[in-house]
Amino acid sequence: MLRENRTTLWYGWMAAFGILAGACFWFLTGQPAFQPSPVPTPKASGLPAWLPSEISSRFSLALIVSIGWPILLRSTGVFRSQRREPLQSQLTRMAAGHSLAAAVFSAVAFTISAPISNLIPITLAAVLFTTQAILHILVFAALHRIRRKGQNSRNIVILGSGPRALTAEQTISAHPEWGYQVLGFLDDESTGFQPVIRKERIYNFEDFPELVRSEVIDEVLIACPRSMIGELDYVVGVCMTVGIEVTMLTDLFGEQLPPARSGAFGDVNTLCFAPVHHSPTQLAAKRALDLIGGSIGLAIALPVVALAALFIRLSSRGPIFFKQTRSGRNGRAFEMVKLRTMVPDAESLKEGLQGLNELDGPVFKITNDPRITPVGRVLRKFSIDELPQFWNVLRGEMSLVGPRPPTPDEVLQYTGSERRRLSMRPGLTCLWQVSGRNAVGFEDWMKLDLEYIDDWSLLNDAQILARTIPAVFLGRGAA
């Protein structure tokens, strides 16, 4: 019943929000400040012929916003139940959802040549996010208040009676705003248990069906040791039969695992524990921005690359481009393209210069590398040699922002968590790029990359891109 009520409530919220989104769009498009340049507007099909074309077009777009905006928010989890989730993460997901909706609406408006100002999607996202955030904070505070008074509560039974079960109950007690009431614990002497819970609060497995019939149970929390893994089949079977939710603490497997995402392996449901968990929706948005930014970047870079190629050809013998195998996501090899900045036999000369390496770890860097040509030194100072990598971005081998791609021989020397930097697609720029580049040691470089991966968001990418532009133009930290 609770699940059905929540589903009905959230669909109601979605419908109300869709109406609000359409109304806001209609209002904004009627303001003089948001009027686009006058262009002929075709009348939307299916609308009365007596309606002016401007109104019919606005109506069609408002309908798209009313339906599409809440659907995109729902796809990012904005309308799901968030009883145990901190407010900050809820608002962060909400901001990501509105950003995605604005980006998709902008793309749709551009594709159909909609007669609206470019400011409309951004302004609409800002207005809707602000409105929803204020309402959400008020509802969040109100729910916390009534749950602390014992209302709007959910009854829970904890499977297990050992230290993990006790810790689970203590966590629930420390968060009365969650609104959970622990009815008791489920365990049995047949499991060889050593309870740390008072025995009068422990129910035997054989009593569980009767407990389900006599009490209101909303959820069963699995907090038992691995020795009780055999009993899970029975408990979960009873819960699925009567429609009770089951939640499992993932430290059942011996250590704290990252958030799991569900999936399927043939006909069998699975849980995937990824060391780095990023929202598929946000990663899709990141890829979309890579395609847009990569296309624009490559178009702007072409004349610069052509001019640089001319200087390379006139100043030294050898090819214009330098191609090298690099390790991409999860170590997948790809061919990275750069403008050549060194003498043609630079790789064969590298072994004799190992004693001059200024960085610790597997990376090879020399401030005044004798292999670099005069033209190459200028290209490197302003990162012009990296411009052809926009092509790697469009091919999906790289991203605009991400850890710089290492060579395979560098990867072989990685130890421990250093290899985790391969868990994301490598990028044109990263935290290391805007933090001094060659002035940063290898260990700090790795820390910056792992910090980027662990704290990744589209907002962080935007901030790094904004910091990259002055770093490149001023040549800060370049070789």
Coordinates of C-alpha atoms in Angstrom, one line a residue:
M1 CA 0.0 0.0 0.0
L2 CA 2.8 2.4 0.9
R3 CA 4.5 1.8 -2.4
E4 CA 1.3 2.4 -4.4
N5 CA 0.7 5.6 -2.4
R6 CA 4.2 6.9 -3.0
T7 CA 3.9 6.1 -6.7
T8 CA 0.6 7.9 -7.0
L9 CA 2.0 10.9 -5.0
W10 CA 5.1 11.2 -7.3
Y11 CA 3.0 10.9 -10.5
G12 CA 0.8 13.7 -9.0
W13 CA 3.9 15.8 -8.4
M14 CA 5.1 15.2 -12.0
A15 CA 1.8 16.3 -13.4
A16 CA 1.7 19.4 -11.3
F17 CA 5.3 20.2 -12.2
G18 CA 4.6 19.7 -15.9
I19 CA 1.7 22.2 -15.7
L20 CA 4.1 24.6 -13.8
A21 CA 6.8 24.2 -16.4
G22 CA 4.5 24.8 -19.3
A23 CA 3.0 27.9 -17.6
C24 CA 6.5 29.3 -16.9
F25 CA 7.5 28.8 -20.5
W26 CA 4.3 30.5 -21.7
F27 CA 5.0 33.5 -19.4
L28 CA 8.7 33.8 -20.3
T29 CA 8.1 33.7 -24.1
G30 CA 5.5 36.4 -23.7
Q31 CA 8.0 38.9 -22.2
P32 CA 9.7 41.5 -24.4
A33 CA 13.2 40.7 -23.0
F34 CA 12.9 37.1 -24.3
Q35 CA 11.6 37.9 -27.8
P36 CA 13.7 36.5 -30.7
S37 CA 14.4 38.2 -33.9
P38 CA 11.1 38.1 -35.9
V39 CA 11.0 35.2 -38.4
P40 CA 8.1 33.6 -40.2
T41 CA 6.7 30.9 -37.9
P42 CA 4.8 27.9 -39.4
K43 CA 1.5 27.0 -37.7
A44 CA 1.7 23.9 -35.6
S45 CA -0.4 21.1 -37.1
G46 CA -3.4 19.9 -35.2
L47 CA -4.3 23.4 -33.8
P48 CA -7.2 25.6 -34.9
A49 CA -6.6 27.5 -38.1
W50 CA -7.9 30.7 -36.5
L51 CA -5.1 30.8 -33.9
P52 CA -2.3 33.2 -34.8
S53 CA 0.9 31.3 -35.8
E54 CA 2.8 32.8 -32.9
I55 CA 0.3 31.5 -30.3
S56 CA 0.1 28.0 -31.9
S57 CA 3.9 27.7 -31.9
R58 CA 4.1 28.8 -28.3
F59 CA 1.4 26.3 -27.4
S60 CA 3.2 23.4 -29.1
L61 CA 6.5 24.3 -27.4
A62 CA 4.7 24.7 -24.0
L63 CA 3.2 21.3 -24.5
I64 CA 6.7 19.8 -25.2
V65 CA 8.0 21.5 -22.0
S66 CA 5.0 20.3 -19.9
I67 CA 5.5 16.7 -20.9
G68 CA 9.2 16.4 -21.6
W69 CA 10.7 18.4 -18.6
P70 CA 9.2 16.3 -15.8
I71 CA 10.0 13.0 -17.7
L72 CA 13.7 14.0 -17.9
L73 CA 13.6 15.0 -14.2
R74 CA 12.2 11.6 -13.4
S75 CA 14.9 9.9 -15.4
T76 CA 17.5 11.4 -13.1
G77 CA 15.7 10.3 -10.0
V78 CA 14.3 13.7 -8.9
F79 CA 10.8 12.3 -8.2
R80 CA 11.8 9.1 -6.3
S81 CA 11.4 8.5 -2.6
Q82 CA 14.3 10.0 -0.7
R83 CA 13.6 9.2 2.9
R84 CA 17.2 8.4 3.8
E85 CA 19.0 10.7 1.4
P86 CA 20.7 13.9 2.6
L87 CA 19.1 17.2 1.4
Q88 CA 22.4 18.3 -0.3
S89 CA 22.5 15.2 -2.6
Q90 CA 18.8 15.6 -3.4
L91 CA 19.4 19.2 -4.5
T92 CA 22.5 18.2 -6.5
R93 CA 20.5 15.6 -8.4
M94 CA 17.7 18.1 -8.9
A95 CA 20.2 20.7 -10.4
A96 CA 21.6 18.0 -12.7
G97 CA 18.1 17.1 -13.8
H98 CA 17.2 20.6 -14.7
S99 CA 20.5 21.1 -16.5
L100 CA 19.9 18.0 -18.6
A101 CA 16.3 19.2 -19.4
A102 CA 17.6 22.6 -20.4
A103 CA 20.2 21.0 -22.7
V104 CA 17.7 18.6 -24.3
F105 CA 15.2 21.4 -24.8
S106 CA 17.9 23.6 -26.4
A107 CA 18.8 20.8 -28.8
V108 CA 15.2 20.2 -29.7
A109 CA 14.5 24.0 -30.2
F110 CA 17.6 24.3 -32.4
T111 CA 16.7 21.2 -34.4
I112 CA 13.1 22.4 -35.2
S113 CA 14.2 26.0 -35.6
A114 CA 11.9 27.1 -32.8
P115 CA 11.3 30.9 -32.7
I116 CA 12.4 31.4 -29.1
S117 CA 15.3 33.3 -27.5
N118 CA 18.4 31.3 -26.6
L119 CA 18.0 32.6 -23.0
I120 CA 14.7 30.8 -22.6
P121 CA 16.1 27.3 -21.7
I122 CA 18.6 28.6 -19.2
T123 CA 16.1 31.0 -17.6
L124 CA 13.4 28.4 -17.5
A125 CA 15.8 25.9 -15.8
A126 CA 16.8 28.5 -13.2
V127 CA 13.2 29.5 -12.4
L128 CA 12.0 25.9 -12.2
F129 CA 15.0 24.7 -10.1
T130 CA 14.6 27.6 -7.7
T131 CA 10.9 27.0 -7.3
Q132 CA 11.2 23.3 -6.9
A133 CA 14.2 23.6 -4.5
I134 CA 12.3 26.0 -2.2
L135 CA 9.2 23.8 -2.2
H136 CA 11.4 20.7 -1.7
I137 CA 13.3 22.3 1.3
L138 CA 10.0 23.2 2.9
V139 CA 8.5 19.7 2.4
F140 CA 11.8 18.2 3.5
A141 CA 11.8 20.2 6.8
A142 CA 8.1 19.5 7.4
L143 CA 8.4 15.7 6.9
H144 CA 11.5 15.6 9.2
R145 CA 9.5 17.4 11.9
I146 CA 6.5 15.1 11.8
R147 CA 8.6 12.0 11.6
R148 CA 10.5 13.1 14.7
K149 CA 7.0 13.0 16.4
G150 CA 6.4 9.5 15.3
Q151 CA 4.1 10.2 12.4
N152 CA 4.6 9.2 8.7
S153 CA 6.7 6.3 10.0
R154 CA 7.7 3.0 8.4
N155 CA 7.9 -0.3 10.4
I156 CA 11.1 -2.3 9.9
V157 CA 12.3 -5.7 10.9
I158 CA 16.1 -6.3 11.0
L159 CA 17.4 -9.7 9.9
G160 CA 20.2 -10.6 12.3
S161 CA 21.0 -10.0 15.9
G162 CA 24.7 -9.5 16.0
P163 CA 27.0 -6.4 15.8
R164 CA 25.8 -5.5 12.3
A165 CA 22.2 -5.6 13.3
L166 CA 22.9 -3.5 16.4
T167 CA 24.8 -1.0 14.3
A168 CA 21.8 -0.8 12.0
E169 CA 19.4 -0.1 14.8
Q170 CA 21.8 2.5 16.3
T171 CA 21.9 4.3 12.9
I172 CA 18.1 4.3 12.7
S173 CA 17.9 5.7 16.3
A174 CA 20.4 8.4 15.4
H175 CA 18.2 9.6 12.5
P176 CA 14.6 9.9 13.8
E177 CA 13.9 12.2 10.8
W178 CA 13.9 9.0 8.7
G179 CA 10.8 7.9 10.4
Y180 CA 11.7 4.2 11.0
Q181 CA 10.3 2.1 13.9
V182 CA 12.2 -1.1 14.6
L183 CA 9.7 -3.8 15.4
G184 CA 12.2 -6.5 16.2
F185 CA 15.0 -8.7 15.0
L186 CA 14.9 -12.0 13.1
D187 CA 17.4 -14.8 14.0
D188 CA 17.5 -18.3 15.2
E189 CA 19.6 -20.4 17.6
S190 CA 20.0 -22.9 14.7
T191 CA 22.3 -20.5 13.0
G192 CA 24.8 -20.6 16.0
F193 CA 24.1 -17.0 16.6
Q194 CA 25.7 -14.9 19.4
P195 CA 23.2 -12.1 19.8
V196 CA 24.1 -8.6 21.2
I197 CA 20.4 -7.8 21.2
R198 CA 18.0 -8.6 24.1
K199 CA 16.5 -12.0 23.4
E200 CA 13.0 -10.9 24.0
R201 CA 13.3 -8.6 20.9
I202 CA 14.4 -11.5 18.7
Y203 CA 11.9 -13.5 16.6
N204 CA 12.6 -17.1 15.3
F205 CA 12.4 -17.7 11.6
E206 CA 9.4 -20.0 12.1
D207 CA 7.6 -17.1 13.7
F208 CA 8.2 -14.8 10.8
P209 CA 5.0 -15.7 8.7
E210 CA 2.9 -15.1 11.8
L211 CA 4.7 -11.8 12.5
V212 CA 3.9 -10.7 9.0
R213 CA 0.2 -11.5 9.5
S214 CA -0.1 -9.8 12.9
E215 CA 2.0 -6.7 12.4
V216 CA 2.4 -3.9 9.9
I217 CA 5.8 -4.4 8.3
D218 CA 6.9 -2.1 5.6
E219 CA 10.5 -3.2 5.1
V220 CA 13.0 -5.9 6.1
L221 CA 16.6 -4.8 6.5
I222 CA 19.2 -7.5 6.0
A223 CA 22.0 -7.0 8.5
C224 CA 23.1 -10.6 9.2
P225 CA 26.5 -12.2 9.0
R226 CA 27.6 -14.2 5.9
S227 CA 27.0 -17.4 7.9
M228 CA 23.3 -16.7 7.6
I229 CA 23.3 -16.4 3.8
G230 CA 21.3 -19.7 3.6
E231 CA 18.4 -18.2 5.6
L232 CA 18.1 -15.3 3.1
D233 CA 16.2 -17.4 0.6
Y234 CA 13.5 -18.2 3.1
V235 CA 13.1 -14.6 4.4
V236 CA 13.2 -13.0 1.0
G237 CA 10.7 -15.6 -0.3
V238 CA 8.2 -14.7 2.4
C239 CA 8.7 -11.0 1.8
M240 CA 8.2 -11.3 -1.9
T241 CA 5.1 -13.4 -1.4
V242 CA 3.4 -10.8 0.8
G243 CA 4.8 -7.7 -0.9
I244 CA 7.3 -6.4 1.7
E245 CA 10.4 -4.5 0.5
V246 CA 13.8 -6.0 1.3
T247 CA 16.9 -3.8 1.8
M248 CA 20.4 -5.4 2.1
L249 CA 23.4 -3.7 3.7
T250 CA 26.3 -4.3 1.3
D251 CA 28.9 -4.7 4.0
L252 CA 27.6 -8.2 4.2
F253 CA 30.5 -9.0 1.9
G254 CA 33.1 -8.0 4.4
E255 CA 33.8 -4.4 3.5
Q256 CA 31.9 -1.2 2.7
L257 CA 31.1 -1.4 -1.0
P258 CA 30.1 1.5 -3.2
P259 CA 26.5 2.1 -4.2
A260 CA 25.1 -0.8 -6.4
R261 CA 23.2 -0.5 -9.6
S262 CA 20.8 -3.2 -10.7
G263 CA 20.9 -5.0 -14.0
A264 CA 20.5 -8.4 -15.5
F265 CA 22.6 -11.3 -16.6
G266 CA 20.4 -13.2 -18.9
D267 CA 17.3 -14.1 -16.9
V268 CA 19.1 -13.4 -13.6
N269 CA 18.9 -10.0 -11.8
T270 CA 22.3 -8.6 -10.8
L271 CA 23.8 -6.0 -8.5
C272 CA 26.9 -4.2 -9.9
F273 CA 29.3 -2.6 -7.5
A274 CA 31.5 -0.1 -9.4
P275 CA 34.5 1.4 -7.6
V276 CA 33.5 4.7 -9.1
H277 CA 29.8 5.2 -9.5
H278 CA 28.6 7.9 -11.8
S279 CA 25.1 8.5 -13.0
P280 CA 24.5 7.0 -16.5
T281 CA 22.4 10.1 -17.3
Q282 CA 25.1 12.5 -16.3
L283 CA 27.7 10.5 -18.2
A284 CA 25.4 10.6 -21.3
A285 CA 25.2 14.4 -20.8
K286 CA 29.0 14.5 -20.6
R287 CA 29.3 12.6 -23.8
A288 CA 26.8 14.9 -25.5
L289 CA 28.8 18.0 -24.4
D290 CA 32.0 16.3 -25.7
L291 CA 30.4 15.9 -29.1
I292 CA 29.2 19.5 -29.2
G293 CA 32.4 21.0 -27.7
G294 CA 34.6 18.7 -29.7
S295 CA 32.9 19.8 -33.0
I296 CA 33.2 23.5 -32.1
G297 CA 36.7 23.1 -30.9
L298 CA 37.9 21.2 -34.0
A299 CA 36.3 23.8 -36.2
I300 CA 38.1 26.6 -34.4
A301 CA 41.3 24.7 -34.2
L302 CA 41.6 23.8 -37.9
P303 CA 43.1 27.1 -39.1
V304 CA 45.5 27.2 -36.1
V305 CA 46.6 23.6 -36.8
A306 CA 47.1 24.4 -40.5
L307 CA 49.3 27.4 -39.6
A308 CA 51.2 25.4 -37.1
A309 CA 51.7 22.6 -39.6
L310 CA 53.2 25.1 -42.0
F311 CA 55.8 26.2 -39.4
I312 CA 56.6 22.6 -38.5
R313 CA 57.2 21.7 -42.1
L314 CA 59.4 24.7 -42.8
S315 CA 61.4 24.4 -39.6
S316 CA 62.3 20.7 -39.4
R317 CA 62.2 17.5 -41.4
G318 CA 59.8 14.7 -40.5
P319 CA 56.0 14.3 -40.3
I320 CA 53.7 17.1 -39.1
F321 CA 51.7 14.9 -36.8
F322 CA 52.9 12.6 -34.0
K323 CA 50.9 9.5 -33.3
Q324 CA 51.3 7.5 -30.1
T325 CA 49.5 4.6 -28.5
R326 CA 47.9 5.7 -25.2
S327 CA 45.8 3.9 -22.6
G328 CA 42.2 5.0 -22.5
R329 CA 39.3 3.9 -20.2
N330 CA 40.1 0.7 -18.4
G331 CA 43.4 0.5 -20.2
R332 CA 41.9 0.2 -23.7
A333 CA 44.6 1.3 -26.2
F334 CA 44.0 4.0 -28.8
E335 CA 46.1 6.2 -31.1
M336 CA 46.4 9.8 -29.8
V337 CA 47.3 12.5 -32.3
K338 CA 49.4 15.6 -31.6
L339 CA 51.3 18.1 -33.6
R340 CA 55.0 17.0 -33.7
T341 CA 57.1 19.2 -31.4
M342 CA 60.2 17.1 -31.2
V343 CA 62.9 15.8 -33.6
P344 CA 61.8 12.8 -35.6
D345 CA 63.9 10.3 -33.7
A346 CA 62.8 11.6 -30.3
E347 CA 61.7 8.2 -29.0
S348 CA 65.0 6.5 -29.7
L349 CA 66.8 9.4 -27.8
K350 CA 64.6 9.0 -24.7
E351 CA 66.6 6.2 -23.1
G352 CA 69.8 8.3 -23.1
L353 CA 68.0 11.1 -21.3
Q354 CA 66.5 9.1 -18.4
G355 CA 69.0 10.5 -16.0
L356 CA 67.6 14.0 -16.6
N357 CA 64.0 13.1 -15.7
E358 CA 62.6 15.6 -13.3
L359 CA 59.4 13.7 -12.2
D360 CA 59.2 10.8 -9.9
G361 CA 57.2 7.8 -10.8
P362 CA 56.8 6.3 -14.4
V363 CA 56.3 9.7 -16.1
F364 CA 59.2 11.2 -18.2
K365 CA 59.5 15.0 -18.2
I366 CA 62.4 17.4 -18.7
T367 CA 61.8 21.2 -18.5
N368 CA 64.4 22.0 -21.2
D369 CA 64.1 18.7 -23.2
P370 CA 66.8 18.9 -25.9
R371 CA 64.6 16.9 -28.3
I372 CA 62.0 19.7 -28.6
T373 CA 62.4 21.9 -31.7
P374 CA 62.2 25.7 -31.5
V375 CA 58.7 25.7 -33.1
G376 CA 57.7 22.8 -30.9
R377 CA 58.6 24.8 -27.8
V378 CA 56.2 27.6 -28.7
L379 CA 53.4 25.0 -29.6
R380 CA 53.9 23.3 -26.3
K381 CA 53.9 26.5 -24.3
F382 CA 50.4 27.4 -25.5
S383 CA 49.2 23.7 -25.8
I384 CA 48.7 24.2 -29.6
D385 CA 50.2 20.7 -30.1
E386 CA 47.2 19.2 -28.3
L387 CA 44.5 20.7 -30.6
P388 CA 44.3 17.6 -32.9
Q389 CA 43.1 15.6 -30.0
F390 CA 39.6 17.2 -30.5
W391 CA 39.5 14.4 -33.2
N392 CA 40.1 11.8 -30.4
V393 CA 37.2 13.4 -28.5
L394 CA 34.8 13.1 -31.4
R395 CA 35.8 9.5 -31.8
G396 CA 34.9 8.7 -28.2
E397 CA 38.5 7.8 -27.2
M398 CA 38.9 11.0 -25.1
S399 CA 36.7 13.6 -23.4
L400 CA 37.1 17.3 -23.1
V401 CA 37.9 16.9 -19.3
G402 CA 39.5 13.9 -17.7
P403 CA 42.8 12.5 -16.6
R404 CA 45.5 12.8 -19.2
P405 CA 46.0 9.5 -21.1
P406 CA 49.2 7.7 -20.1
T407 CA 51.3 5.5 -22.3
P408 CA 51.0 1.7 -21.9
D409 CA 54.5 1.4 -20.3
E410 CA 53.5 4.0 -17.7
V411 CA 50.4 2.0 -16.8
L412 CA 52.5 -1.1 -16.3
Q413 CA 54.4 0.7 -13.5
Y414 CA 51.2 1.9 -11.7
T415 CA 50.7 0.6 -8.2
G416 CA 47.6 0.3 -6.0
S417 CA 45.0 2.9 -6.6
E418 CA 47.0 4.7 -9.4
R419 CA 45.4 2.4 -12.0
R420 CA 41.9 3.7 -10.9
R421 CA 42.6 6.9 -12.9
L422 CA 41.8 4.7 -16.0
S423 CA 38.2 4.2 -14.7
M424 CA 37.2 7.4 -16.7
R425 CA 37.7 8.4 -20.3
P426 CA 40.9 10.4 -20.5
G427 CA 40.6 14.1 -21.4
L428 CA 42.2 17.1 -23.1
T429 CA 42.4 18.9 -19.8
C430 CA 42.2 18.0 -16.1
L431 CA 42.9 19.3 -12.6
W432 CA 46.6 18.7 -13.2
Q433 CA 46.5 20.8 -16.3
V434 CA 45.2 23.8 -14.4
S435 CA 47.4 23.3 -11.3
G436 CA 50.8 24.0 -12.7
R437 CA 51.2 20.9 -15.0
N438 CA 55.0 20.1 -14.9
A439 CA 55.3 21.9 -11.5
V440 CA 53.2 19.1 -10.0
G441 CA 55.0 15.9 -8.9
F442 CA 53.8 12.5 -10.0
E443 CA 52.3 11.6 -6.6
D444 CA 50.3 14.9 -6.4
W445 CA 49.3 14.4 -10.1
M446 CA 47.8 11.1 -9.3
K447 CA 46.0 12.5 -6.2
L448 CA 44.5 15.3 -8.4
D449 CA 43.3 12.8 -10.9
L450 CA 41.7 10.5 -8.3
E451 CA 40.1 13.6 -6.6
Y452 CA 38.6 14.5 -10.0
I453 CA 37.2 11.0 -10.5
D454 CA 35.7 10.7 -7.0
D455 CA 34.2 14.2 -7.0
W456 CA 33.2 14.2 -10.7
S457 CA 30.2 16.3 -11.9
L458 CA 29.3 18.3 -14.9
L459 CA 29.8 21.5 -12.8
N460 CA 33.3 20.4 -12.0
D461 CA 34.0 19.9 -15.7
A462 CA 32.7 23.3 -16.5
Q463 CA 34.9 24.9 -13.8
I464 CA 38.0 23.0 -15.1
L465 CA 37.3 24.1 -18.6
A466 CA 36.9 27.7 -17.4
R467 CA 40.3 27.5 -15.6
T468 CA 42.0 25.9 -18.6
I469 CA 41.5 28.8 -21.0
P470 CA 43.6 31.3 -19.1
A471 CA 46.2 28.6 -18.1
V472 CA 46.7 27.8 -21.8
F473 CA 46.8 31.4 -23.1
L474 CA 49.2 32.4 -20.4
G475 CA 51.3 29.3 -20.9
R476 CA 51.3 28.5 -17.2
G477 CA 53.2 25.4 -16.2
A478 CA 53.8 24.3 -19.8
A479 CA 57.0 22.4 -20.8

